[in-house]
Tab-separated table of C-alpha atoms in Angstrom:
chain	number	residue	atom	x	y	z
A	1	MET	CA	31.365	81.108	-13.255
A	2	ARG	CA	31.178	78.565	-10.309
A	3	ASP	CA	33.268	77.725	-8.583
A	4	PHE	CA	33.604	73.692	-8.979
A	5	SER	CA	34.301	71.851	-5.563
A	6	ASP	CA	37.293	69.194	-5.814
A	7	GLU	CA	34.141	66.639	-5.742
A	8	GLU	CA	32.395	68.216	-8.404
A	9	LEU	CA	34.883	68.358	-11.052
A	10	GLU	CA	35.185	64.370	-9.933
A	11	ARG	CA	31.667	63.481	-9.897
A	12	TYR	CA	30.948	65.189	-13.178
A	13	SER	CA	34.458	64.701	-15.313
A	14	ARG	CA	33.270	63.242	-17.957
A	15	HIS	CA	30.634	65.972	-18.812
A	16	ILE	CA	33.663	68.429	-17.993
A	17	ILE	CA	36.245	66.483	-20.587
A	18	LEU	CA	33.222	66.453	-23.220
A	19	GLU	CA	33.126	68.585	-26.285
A	20	ASP	CA	30.396	71.371	-26.305
A	21	VAL	CA	29.225	70.250	-22.710
A	22	GLY	CA	32.829	71.516	-20.786
A	23	ILE	CA	32.476	73.005	-17.274
A	24	GLU	CA	30.119	75.451	-18.697
A	25	GLY	CA	27.661	73.075	-20.324
A	26	GLN	CA	27.639	71.301	-16.271
A	27	GLU	CA	27.915	75.125	-14.999
A	28	LYS	CA	24.102	75.284	-16.986
A	29	ILE	CA	22.995	71.531	-15.558
A	30	LEU	CA	23.953	72.150	-12.028
A	31	GLU	CA	21.440	75.561	-12.066
A	32	SER	CA	18.318	73.829	-14.165
A	33	LYS	CA	14.836	72.914	-13.144
A	34	VAL	CA	13.607	69.943	-14.890
A	35	LEU	CA	10.373	68.216	-14.462
A	36	ILE	CA	9.568	64.813	-14.897
A	37	ILE	CA	5.955	63.846	-14.851
A	38	GLY	CA	5.584	59.938	-14.250
A	39	ALA	CA	7.419	58.033	-12.063
A	40	GLY	CA	7.108	54.919	-14.105
A	41	GLY	CA	8.478	53.096	-17.209
A	42	LEU	CA	9.923	56.017	-18.834
A	43	GLY	CA	9.725	58.111	-16.063
A	44	SER	CA	12.771	55.984	-14.270
A	45	PRO	CA	15.393	55.860	-16.354
A	46	ILE	CA	15.225	59.753	-17.092
A	47	ALA	CA	15.121	60.321	-13.304
A	48	LEU	CA	18.026	58.431	-12.668
A	49	TYR	CA	20.005	59.871	-15.258
A	50	LEU	CA	18.830	63.659	-14.752
A	51	ALA	CA	19.977	63.044	-11.153
A	52	ALA	CA	23.329	61.558	-11.695
A	53	ALA	CA	23.919	64.445	-13.938
A	54	GLY	CA	23.602	66.805	-12.195
A	55	VAL	CA	20.474	68.618	-12.977
A	56	GLY	CA	20.467	70.961	-9.955
A	57	GLU	CA	16.322	71.220	-9.307
A	58	ILE	CA	14.415	67.721	-10.223
A	59	GLY	CA	11.084	67.921	-9.988
A	60	ILE	CA	8.682	64.289	-9.814
A	61	VAL	CA	4.879	63.909	-10.360
A	62	ASP	CA	2.904	60.431	-9.932
A	63	GLY	CA	0.127	59.884	-7.841
A	64	ASP	CA	0.616	56.412	-7.825
A	65	VAL	CA	1.843	53.866	-5.762
A	66	VAL	CA	4.907	51.046	-6.315
A	67	ASP	CA	2.955	47.627	-7.964
A	68	LEU	CA	4.631	44.061	-8.737
A	69	SER	CA	3.589	44.387	-12.356
A	70	ASN	CA	5.198	47.520	-12.275
A	71	LEU	CA	8.931	46.008	-11.356
A	72	GLN	CA	9.757	44.459	-14.916
A	73	ARG	CA	10.367	47.705	-16.647
A	74	GLN	CA	10.000	50.257	-13.816
A	75	VAL	CA	13.857	50.314	-12.599
A	76	ILE	CA	13.885	53.333	-10.146
A	77	HIS	CA	11.403	51.084	-8.109
A	78	THR	CA	12.285	47.872	-5.969
A	79	THR	CA	10.465	45.076	-4.271
A	80	SER	CA	10.817	45.889	-1.229
A	81	GLU	CA	8.644	49.313	-2.069
A	82	VAL	CA	5.728	47.934	-3.401
A	83	GLY	CA	2.554	49.879	-1.903
A	84	THR	CA	4.903	52.611	-1.458
A	85	PRO	CA	4.412	56.019	-3.511
A	86	LYS	CA	6.351	55.872	-6.578
A	87	VAL	CA	7.750	59.867	-6.375
A	88	GLU	CA	8.997	58.771	-3.286
A	89	SER	CA	10.744	55.538	-4.002
A	90	ALA	CA	12.434	57.315	-6.634
A	91	ARG	CA	13.334	60.641	-4.850
A	92	ARG	CA	15.312	58.400	-2.501
A	93	LYS	CA	17.005	56.875	-5.641
A	94	MET	CA	17.700	59.530	-6.974
A	95	LEU	CA	19.452	61.069	-3.720
A	96	ALA	CA	20.930	58.119	-3.777
A	97	ILE	CA	22.879	58.635	-7.005
A	98	ASN	CA	23.208	61.962	-6.056
A	99	PRO	CA	22.570	63.768	-2.537
A	100	ASN	CA	23.122	67.120	-3.826
A	101	VAL	CA	20.251	67.466	-6.090
A	102	LYS	CA	17.161	68.744	-4.713
A	103	VAL	CA	14.248	66.669	-5.476
A	104	ASN	CA	10.640	67.801	-5.268
A	105	THR	CA	7.641	65.352	-5.116
A	106	TYR	CA	4.485	66.152	-5.907
A	107	TYR	CA	2.042	62.513	-4.939
A	108	THR	CA	-0.837	63.547	-7.177
A	109	MET	CA	-2.284	63.110	-10.304
A	110	ILE	CA	-2.216	65.844	-13.103
A	111	SER	CA	-5.448	68.040	-14.279
A	112	ALA	CA	-6.342	70.446	-15.536
A	113	ASP	CA	-6.618	72.581	-12.423
A	114	ASN	CA	-2.862	71.607	-10.510
A	115	ILE	CA	-0.985	71.654	-14.514
A	116	LEU	CA	-0.259	75.118	-14.719
A	117	ASP	CA	1.133	75.968	-10.958
A	118	ILE	CA	3.558	72.778	-10.557
A	119	ILE	CA	5.000	73.223	-13.973
A	120	THR	CA	5.485	77.166	-13.742
A	121	PRO	CA	9.102	76.920	-11.782
A	122	TYR	CA	10.762	74.763	-14.182
A	123	ASP	CA	12.976	75.029	-16.906
A	124	PHE	CA	11.965	71.928	-18.750
A	125	VAL	CA	9.071	69.105	-18.531
A	126	ILE	CA	9.451	65.679	-19.649
A	127	ASP	CA	6.212	64.071	-20.273
A	128	GLY	CA	6.749	59.954	-19.178
A	129	THR	CA	2.641	59.565	-18.708
A	130	ASP	CA	1.025	56.603	-20.256
A	131	ASN	CA	-2.499	57.772	-21.604
A	132	PHE	CA	-3.532	60.089	-24.282
A	133	ALA	CA	-5.236	62.425	-22.465
A	134	THR	CA	-2.239	63.166	-19.870
A	135	LYS	CA	-0.560	63.751	-23.076
A	136	PHE	CA	-2.766	66.145	-24.768
A	137	LEU	CA	-3.089	68.175	-21.641
A	138	ILE	CA	0.591	68.432	-20.862
A	139	ASN	CA	1.055	69.471	-24.371
A	140	ASP	CA	-1.601	72.563	-24.274
A	141	ALA	CA	-0.191	73.379	-21.090
A	142	CYS	CA	3.452	73.222	-21.772
A	143	VAL	CA	1.616	75.912	-24.853
A	144	LEU	CA	0.405	77.924	-22.830
A	145	ALA	CA	3.038	78.311	-20.555
A	146	LYS	CA	5.800	78.103	-23.556
A	147	LYS	CA	7.516	75.816	-21.566
A	148	PRO	CA	9.898	73.191	-23.740
A	149	TYR	CA	9.550	69.857	-23.055
A	150	SER	CA	9.763	66.336	-24.395
A	151	HIS	CA	7.293	63.731	-25.544
A	152	GLY	CA	8.021	60.169	-25.606
A	153	GLY	CA	5.109	57.650	-25.857
A	154	ILE	CA	5.437	53.403	-25.768
A	155	LEU	CA	3.898	50.600	-26.581
A	156	ARG	CA	4.652	46.814	-27.126
A	157	PHE	CA	7.873	47.244	-28.753
A	158	ALA	CA	7.894	50.419	-30.195
A	159	GLY	CA	8.487	53.827	-28.840
A	160	GLN	CA	8.492	57.580	-29.681
A	161	SER	CA	9.759	60.803	-29.287
A	162	MET	CA	9.721	64.644	-29.999
A	163	THR	CA	10.962	67.926	-28.442
A	164	ILE	CA	8.467	70.642	-28.478
A	165	GLU	CA	9.541	74.124	-28.258
A	166	PRO	CA	6.538	76.533	-27.813
A	167	TYR	CA	5.199	78.689	-30.347
A	168	LYS	CA	8.564	77.921	-32.319
A	169	SER	CA	8.824	74.086	-33.631
A	170	ALA	CA	5.314	71.704	-33.966
A	171	CYS	CA	3.832	71.450	-30.659
A	172	TYR	CA	1.996	67.669	-30.395
A	173	ALA	CA	-1.555	68.760	-31.353
A	174	CYS	CA	0.426	69.854	-34.697
A	175	VAL	CA	1.470	66.219	-35.622
A	176	PHE	CA	-1.433	64.100	-33.831
A	177	ASN	CA	-4.411	66.795	-33.527
A	178	ALA	CA	-6.560	65.168	-30.488
A	179	PRO	CA	-6.562	61.813	-28.539
A	180	PRO	CA	-8.385	59.016	-30.471
A	181	PRO	CA	-11.580	57.941	-29.122
A	182	PRO	CA	-11.287	55.728	-26.047
A	183	ASN	CA	-10.273	51.953	-26.421
A	184	VAL	CA	-9.065	52.600	-29.938
A	185	VAL	CA	-5.890	52.385	-29.115
A	186	PRO	CA	-3.956	50.098	-26.590
A	187	THR	CA	-2.455	51.216	-23.882
A	188	CYS	CA	1.070	48.989	-22.188
A	189	SER	CA	-1.484	47.803	-19.469
A	190	SER	CA	-3.755	46.046	-21.928
A	191	ALA	CA	-1.228	45.773	-24.487
A	192	GLY	CA	1.999	44.785	-22.742
A	193	ILE	CA	5.335	46.213	-23.078
A	194	LEU	CA	8.824	45.465	-23.479
A	195	GLY	CA	10.824	46.240	-20.393
A	196	ALA	CA	14.314	47.552	-22.088
A	197	VAL	CA	11.679	49.823	-24.143
A	198	ALA	CA	11.238	51.995	-21.392
A	199	GLY	CA	14.887	52.635	-20.495
A	200	MET	CA	15.649	52.890	-24.431
A	201	LEU	CA	13.100	55.680	-24.926
A	202	GLY	CA	13.237	56.964	-21.153
A	203	THR	CA	17.351	57.684	-21.850
A	204	ILE	CA	16.477	59.611	-24.918
A	205	GLN	CA	13.990	61.851	-23.450
A	206	ALA	CA	16.865	61.771	-20.672
A	207	ALA	CA	19.152	63.026	-23.435
A	208	GLU	CA	17.036	65.624	-25.070
A	209	ALA	CA	16.752	67.593	-22.012
A	210	LEU	CA	20.020	67.396	-21.417
A	211	LYS	CA	20.956	68.868	-24.466
A	212	PHE	CA	18.080	71.403	-24.448
A	213	ILE	CA	20.200	72.952	-21.115
A	214	THR	CA	23.337	72.490	-22.131
A	215	GLY	CA	22.898	73.942	-25.975
A	216	ALA	CA	24.832	70.690	-27.456
A	217	GLY	CA	23.651	68.885	-30.278
A	218	THR	CA	20.217	69.553	-32.130
A	219	PRO	CA	16.985	68.565	-30.390
A	220	LEU	CA	14.136	66.844	-31.647
A	221	TYR	CA	12.711	70.075	-33.133
A	222	ASN	CA	9.726	69.546	-36.427
A	223	THR	CA	11.194	65.767	-35.389
A	224	LEU	CA	9.244	62.372	-34.256
A	225	LEU	CA	11.506	60.250	-33.733
A	226	SER	CA	10.549	56.425	-33.495
A	227	PHE	CA	11.733	53.038	-33.451
A	228	ASP	CA	11.018	49.209	-33.479
A	229	ALA	CA	13.288	47.380	-30.939
A	230	LYS	CA	11.898	44.152	-32.664
A	231	ASN	CA	14.207	44.927	-35.620
A	232	MET	CA	15.799	47.338	-33.501
A	233	SER	CA	15.445	50.259	-36.529
A	234	PHE	CA	14.740	53.811	-36.007
A	235	ARG	CA	12.781	56.390	-38.220
A	236	SER	CA	12.801	60.146	-37.710
A	237	VAL	CA	9.921	61.950	-39.796
A	238	LYS	CA	9.908	65.660	-40.198
A	239	PHE	CA	6.861	67.844	-39.565
A	240	ASN	CA	6.585	71.353	-39.762
A	241	LYS	CA	4.329	74.023	-37.536
A	242	ASN	CA	0.830	73.751	-38.362
A	243	PRO	CA	-0.365	77.562	-38.264
A	244	ARG	CA	-4.045	76.219	-38.317
A	245	CYS	CA	-2.806	73.723	-34.959
A	246	ARG	CA	-6.223	73.539	-32.587
A	247	VAL	CA	-3.525	74.742	-29.573
A	248	CYS	CA	-0.409	76.867	-30.898
A	249	GLY	CA	-1.746	78.184	-34.043
A	250	GLU	CA	-3.077	81.620	-34.724
A	251	HIS	CA	-6.385	81.113	-32.531
A	252	GLY	CA	-5.272	78.505	-30.146
A	253	ILE	CA	-6.840	77.721	-26.828
A	254	THR	CA	-6.415	80.206	-24.352
A	255	SER	CA	-7.464	78.245	-21.022
A	256	LEU	CA	-7.074	74.641	-20.473
A	257	SER	CA	-9.870	71.638	-19.867
A	258	ASP	CA	-9.438	67.639	-19.144
A	259	TYR	CA	-9.664	65.564	-21.726
A	260	GLU	CA	-11.567	62.140	-21.695
A	261	GLN	CA	-9.292	59.444	-20.389
A	262	ALA	CA	-9.301	55.948	-21.693
A	263	VAL	CA	-10.198	52.809	-20.015
A	264	CYS	CA	-8.721	49.613	-20.554
A	265	GLU	CA	-9.475	46.028	-19.557
A	266	VAL	CA	-5.599	44.088	-18.115
A	267	LYS	CA	-5.380	40.992	-20.497
A	268	LYS	CA	-4.409	38.539	-17.680
């Protein structure tokens, strides 16, 4: 058992007194390693809550810089940081909340060439990206590396999430098979997003990570949780693992390749 300092006991007291977490659950959190891919609308609340929870080592991946249009939903960044790499901006806030966590930054775009090296050291991966090509690549890599992960997606007033434990639960490709053709489905930059929706979904994903780490509750395995913030309705749809899935099935993938990236025009 870890020897908790007085500062740790006070900082994490609301976890420690929580049934199904307790001192043992907090110890698991402190010893865990979580990777967040994307430091935008979803990555912002995920990073803040995982740092606050005391996740021992947090990796954050993003190859973009802060843009003024990000600030409506990407709450980890500030106006003074426009033009700053998002991973550095995020790291500063995470350490300001909890200087005891270790934050690893990856100022790069995820690709088939680098994703396996990046995800390998981590216990759990969180998809906070905003395009289908990267989402399917993350699924493929996590399946190959047998890394559990949380999928998340948002658009307009809607959000969806599921948690995948490769070869045990349905993967993203079991449910959606392959990305839609480019320009068929709009992105947030072309169709818009209510800022608070990113916070709603990102917080759900952070909770899924903490549930997985501590063993509290049941993650969203074989379940797609979706919500519509317009009428604040939530829906859970159950799925079975597809034995013929092109990714995790009996004759699934054995290597990675990049998917075609959709290009959208921003509506003014």
